[in-house]
PDB file of C-alpha atoms in Angstrom:
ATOM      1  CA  UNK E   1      25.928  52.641  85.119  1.00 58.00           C
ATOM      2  CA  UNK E   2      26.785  50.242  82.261  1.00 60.00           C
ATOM      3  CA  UNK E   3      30.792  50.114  83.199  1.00 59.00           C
ATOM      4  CA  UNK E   4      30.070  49.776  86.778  1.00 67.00           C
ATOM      5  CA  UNK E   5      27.830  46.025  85.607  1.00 68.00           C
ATOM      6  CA  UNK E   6      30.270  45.170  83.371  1.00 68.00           C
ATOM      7  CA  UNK E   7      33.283  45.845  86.108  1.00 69.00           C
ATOM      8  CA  UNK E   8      30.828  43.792  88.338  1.00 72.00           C
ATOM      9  CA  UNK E   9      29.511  40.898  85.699  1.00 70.00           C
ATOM     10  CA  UNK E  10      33.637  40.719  84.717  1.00 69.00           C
ATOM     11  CA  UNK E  11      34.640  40.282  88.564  1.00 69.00           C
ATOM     12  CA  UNK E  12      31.776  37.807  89.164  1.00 70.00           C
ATOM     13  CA  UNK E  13      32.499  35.831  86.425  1.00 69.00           C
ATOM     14  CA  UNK E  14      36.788  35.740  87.394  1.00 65.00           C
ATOM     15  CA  UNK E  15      35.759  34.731  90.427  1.00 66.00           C
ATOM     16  CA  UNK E  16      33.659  31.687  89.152  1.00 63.00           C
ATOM     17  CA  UNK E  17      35.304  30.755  86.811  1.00 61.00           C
ATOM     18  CA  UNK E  18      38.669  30.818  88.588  1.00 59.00           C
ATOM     19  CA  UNK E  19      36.745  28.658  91.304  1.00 58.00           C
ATOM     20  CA  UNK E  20      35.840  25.616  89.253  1.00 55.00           C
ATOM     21  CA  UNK E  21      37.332  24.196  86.333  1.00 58.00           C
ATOM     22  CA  UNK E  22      33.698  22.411  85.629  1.00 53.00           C
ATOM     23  CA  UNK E  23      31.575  25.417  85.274  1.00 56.00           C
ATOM     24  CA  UNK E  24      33.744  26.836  83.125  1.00 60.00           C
ATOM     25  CA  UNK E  25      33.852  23.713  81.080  1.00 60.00           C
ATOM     26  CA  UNK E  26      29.772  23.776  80.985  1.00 66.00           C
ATOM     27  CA  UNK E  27      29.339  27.638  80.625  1.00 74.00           C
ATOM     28  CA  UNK E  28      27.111  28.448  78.283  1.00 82.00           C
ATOM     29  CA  UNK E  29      29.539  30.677  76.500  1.00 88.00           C
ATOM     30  CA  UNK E  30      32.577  30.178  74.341  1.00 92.00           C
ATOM     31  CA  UNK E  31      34.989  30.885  77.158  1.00 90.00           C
ATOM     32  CA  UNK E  32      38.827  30.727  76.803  1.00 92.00           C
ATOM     33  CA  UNK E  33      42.523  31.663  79.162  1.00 91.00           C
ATOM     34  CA  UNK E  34      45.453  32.054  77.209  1.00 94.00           C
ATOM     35  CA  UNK E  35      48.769  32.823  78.303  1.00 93.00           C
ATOM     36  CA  UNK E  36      50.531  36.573  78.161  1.00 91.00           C
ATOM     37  CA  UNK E  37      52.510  35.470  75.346  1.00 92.00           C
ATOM     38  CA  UNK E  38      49.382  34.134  73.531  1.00 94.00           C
ATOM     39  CA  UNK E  39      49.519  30.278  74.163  1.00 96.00           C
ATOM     40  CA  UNK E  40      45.907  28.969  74.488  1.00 96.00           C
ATOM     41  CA  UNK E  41      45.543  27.663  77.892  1.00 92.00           C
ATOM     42  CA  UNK E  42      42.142  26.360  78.008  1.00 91.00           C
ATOM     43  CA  UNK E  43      38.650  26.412  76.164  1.00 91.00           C
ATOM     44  CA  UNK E  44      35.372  25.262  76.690  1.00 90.00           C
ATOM     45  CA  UNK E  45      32.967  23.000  74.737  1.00 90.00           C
ATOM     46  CA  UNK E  46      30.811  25.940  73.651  1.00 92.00           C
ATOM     47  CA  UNK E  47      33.949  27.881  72.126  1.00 94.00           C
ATOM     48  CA  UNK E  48      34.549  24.166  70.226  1.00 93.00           C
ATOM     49  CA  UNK E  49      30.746  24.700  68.931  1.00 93.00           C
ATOM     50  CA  UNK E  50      31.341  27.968  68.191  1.00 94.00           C
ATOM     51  CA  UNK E  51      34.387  28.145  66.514  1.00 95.00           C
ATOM     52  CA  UNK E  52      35.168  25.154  65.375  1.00 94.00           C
ATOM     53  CA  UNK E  53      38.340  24.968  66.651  1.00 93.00           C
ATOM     54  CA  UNK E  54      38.684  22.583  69.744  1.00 91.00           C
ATOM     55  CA  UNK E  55      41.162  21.760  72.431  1.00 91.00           C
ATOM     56  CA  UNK E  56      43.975  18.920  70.546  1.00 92.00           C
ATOM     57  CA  UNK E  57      43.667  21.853  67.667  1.00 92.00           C
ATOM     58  CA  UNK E  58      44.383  24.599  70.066  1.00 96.00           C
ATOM     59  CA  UNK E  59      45.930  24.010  73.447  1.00 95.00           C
ATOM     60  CA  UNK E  60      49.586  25.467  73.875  1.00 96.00           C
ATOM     61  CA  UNK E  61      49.383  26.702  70.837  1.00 97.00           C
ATOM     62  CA  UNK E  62      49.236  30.658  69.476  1.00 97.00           C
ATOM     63  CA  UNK E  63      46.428  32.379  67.183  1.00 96.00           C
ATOM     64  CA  UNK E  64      48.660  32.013  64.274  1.00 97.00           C
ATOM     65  CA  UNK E  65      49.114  27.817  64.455  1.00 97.00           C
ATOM     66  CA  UNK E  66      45.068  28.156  64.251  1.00 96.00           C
ATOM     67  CA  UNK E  67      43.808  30.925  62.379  1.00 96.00           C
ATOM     68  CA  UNK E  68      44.911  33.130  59.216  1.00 96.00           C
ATOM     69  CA  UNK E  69      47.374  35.481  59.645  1.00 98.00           C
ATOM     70  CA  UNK E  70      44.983  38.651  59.440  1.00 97.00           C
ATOM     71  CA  UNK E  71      42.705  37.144  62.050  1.00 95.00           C
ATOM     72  CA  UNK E  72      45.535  36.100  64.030  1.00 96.00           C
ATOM     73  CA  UNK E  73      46.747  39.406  64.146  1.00 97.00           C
ATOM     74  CA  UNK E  74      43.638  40.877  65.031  1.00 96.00           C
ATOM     75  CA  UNK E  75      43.583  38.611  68.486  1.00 96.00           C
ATOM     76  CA  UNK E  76      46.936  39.517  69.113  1.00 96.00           C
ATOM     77  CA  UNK E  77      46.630  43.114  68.987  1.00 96.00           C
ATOM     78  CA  UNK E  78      43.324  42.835  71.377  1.00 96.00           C
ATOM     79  CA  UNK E  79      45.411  40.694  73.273  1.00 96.00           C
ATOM     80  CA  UNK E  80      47.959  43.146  73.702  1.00 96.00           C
ATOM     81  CA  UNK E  81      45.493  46.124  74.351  1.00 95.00           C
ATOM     82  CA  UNK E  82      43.716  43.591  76.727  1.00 95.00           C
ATOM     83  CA  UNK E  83      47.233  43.375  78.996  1.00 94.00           C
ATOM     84  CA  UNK E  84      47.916  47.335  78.595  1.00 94.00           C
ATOM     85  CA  UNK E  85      44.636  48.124  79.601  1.00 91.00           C
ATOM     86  CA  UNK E  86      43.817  51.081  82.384  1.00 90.00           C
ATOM     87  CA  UNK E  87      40.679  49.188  83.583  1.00 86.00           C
ATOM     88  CA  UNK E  88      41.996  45.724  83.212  1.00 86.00           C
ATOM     89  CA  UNK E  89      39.452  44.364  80.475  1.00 88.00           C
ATOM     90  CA  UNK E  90      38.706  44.853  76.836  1.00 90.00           C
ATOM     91  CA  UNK E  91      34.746  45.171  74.679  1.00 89.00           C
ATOM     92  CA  UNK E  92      35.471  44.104  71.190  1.00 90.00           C
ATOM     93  CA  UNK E  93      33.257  43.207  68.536  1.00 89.00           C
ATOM     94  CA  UNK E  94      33.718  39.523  67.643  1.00 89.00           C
ATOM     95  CA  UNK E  95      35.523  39.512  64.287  1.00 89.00           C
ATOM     96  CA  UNK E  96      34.071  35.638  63.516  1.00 90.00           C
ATOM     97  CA  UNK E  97      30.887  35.890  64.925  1.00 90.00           C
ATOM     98  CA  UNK E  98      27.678  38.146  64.257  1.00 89.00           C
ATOM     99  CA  UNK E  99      25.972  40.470  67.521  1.00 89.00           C
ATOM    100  CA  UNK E 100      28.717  38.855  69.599  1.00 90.00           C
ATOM    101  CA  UNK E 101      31.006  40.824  71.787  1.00 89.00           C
ATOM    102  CA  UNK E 102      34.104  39.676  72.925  1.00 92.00           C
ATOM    103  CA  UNK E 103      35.286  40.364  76.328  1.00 90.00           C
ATOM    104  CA  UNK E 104      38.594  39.685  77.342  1.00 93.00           C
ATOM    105  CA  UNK E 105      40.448  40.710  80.635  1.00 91.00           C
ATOM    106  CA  UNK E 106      43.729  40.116  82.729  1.00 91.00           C
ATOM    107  CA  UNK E 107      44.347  37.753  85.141  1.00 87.00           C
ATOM    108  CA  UNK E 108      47.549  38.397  87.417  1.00 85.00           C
ATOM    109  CA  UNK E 109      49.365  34.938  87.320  1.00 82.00           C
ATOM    110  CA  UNK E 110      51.501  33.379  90.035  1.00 82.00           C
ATOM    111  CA  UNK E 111      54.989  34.896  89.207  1.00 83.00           C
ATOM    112  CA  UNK E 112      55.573  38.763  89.700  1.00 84.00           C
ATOM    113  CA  UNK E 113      54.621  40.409  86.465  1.00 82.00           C
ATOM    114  CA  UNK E 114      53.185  37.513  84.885  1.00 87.00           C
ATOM    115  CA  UNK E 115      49.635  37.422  83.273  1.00 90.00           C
ATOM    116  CA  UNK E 116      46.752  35.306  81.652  1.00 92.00           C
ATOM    117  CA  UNK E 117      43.972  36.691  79.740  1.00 94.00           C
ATOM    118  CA  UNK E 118      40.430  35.240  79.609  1.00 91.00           C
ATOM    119  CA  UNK E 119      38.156  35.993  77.157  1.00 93.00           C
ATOM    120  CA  UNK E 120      34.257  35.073  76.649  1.00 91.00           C
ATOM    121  CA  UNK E 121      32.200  35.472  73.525  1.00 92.00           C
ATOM    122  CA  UNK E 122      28.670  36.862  74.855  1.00 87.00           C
ATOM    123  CA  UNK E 123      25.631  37.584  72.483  1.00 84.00           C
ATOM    124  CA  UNK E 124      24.590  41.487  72.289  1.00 78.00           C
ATOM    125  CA  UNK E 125      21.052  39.838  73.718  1.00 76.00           C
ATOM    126  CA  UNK E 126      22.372  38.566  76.624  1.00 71.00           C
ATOM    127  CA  UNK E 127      24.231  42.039  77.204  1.00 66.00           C
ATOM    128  CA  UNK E 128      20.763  43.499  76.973  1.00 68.00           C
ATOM    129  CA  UNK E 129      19.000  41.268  78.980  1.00 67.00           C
ATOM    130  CA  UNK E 130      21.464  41.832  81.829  1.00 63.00           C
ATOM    131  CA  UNK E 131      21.067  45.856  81.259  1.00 62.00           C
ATOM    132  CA  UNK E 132      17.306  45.092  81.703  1.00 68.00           C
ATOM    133  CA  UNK E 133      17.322  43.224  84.487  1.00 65.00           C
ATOM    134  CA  UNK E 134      19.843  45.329  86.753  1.00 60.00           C
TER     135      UNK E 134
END
């Protein structure tokens, strides 16, 4: 079913991504890690396209250095549901960007009880065009 592609597409795309540095850096997507505590980590070029907010604007720094406050909290709190979350990820709708979902999900990090979330911006077509072809 759709979870089961999405658990799979979600997996698949940790594991890539994890794997290289570079093809995160040239995936097609706006693609993002952030700390637990909501420090950005690391974006691509496409989330610099996209949002218009690029790495010396963003890097070790929180939603709330970057954005307004009510979109800032709006990150946060999907943050937050993203690290509480049963199956590990989040589906939002993306709050800056029309027929674009957001998924973000947790990444266990090297300490005990430590976490990172990752988060990619895909286009509802793409979502459908994967549905289609699996």
């Amino acid at each position: 079913g759709k979870i089961e592609n999405l658990n799979r597409m979600i997996r698949e795309l940790d594991s890539a991504l994890l794997r290289s540095n570079a093809i995160s850096l040239a995936f097609p997507f706006p693609f993002w890690y952030k700390y637990s505590d909501g420090k950005m980590m690391m974006l691509n070029d496409e989330y610099c396209k996209t949002y218009h907010r690029c790495r010396e604007d963003y890097l070790g720094k929180t939603d709330y250095d970057v954005w307004d406050k009510e979109t800032a909290d709006l990150y946060k709190k999907n943050d937050e549901l993203t690290l509480n979350s049963q199956l590990g990820y989040t589906v939002t709708h993306d709050s800056e960007v029309d027929d674009t979902i957001i998924i973000k999900w947790r990444i266990p990090g090297l300490a005990k009880n430590e976490y990172y979330i990752a988060g990619i911006a895909v286009p509802f077509k793409t979502i459908e065009d994967v549905r289609r072809a699996t």
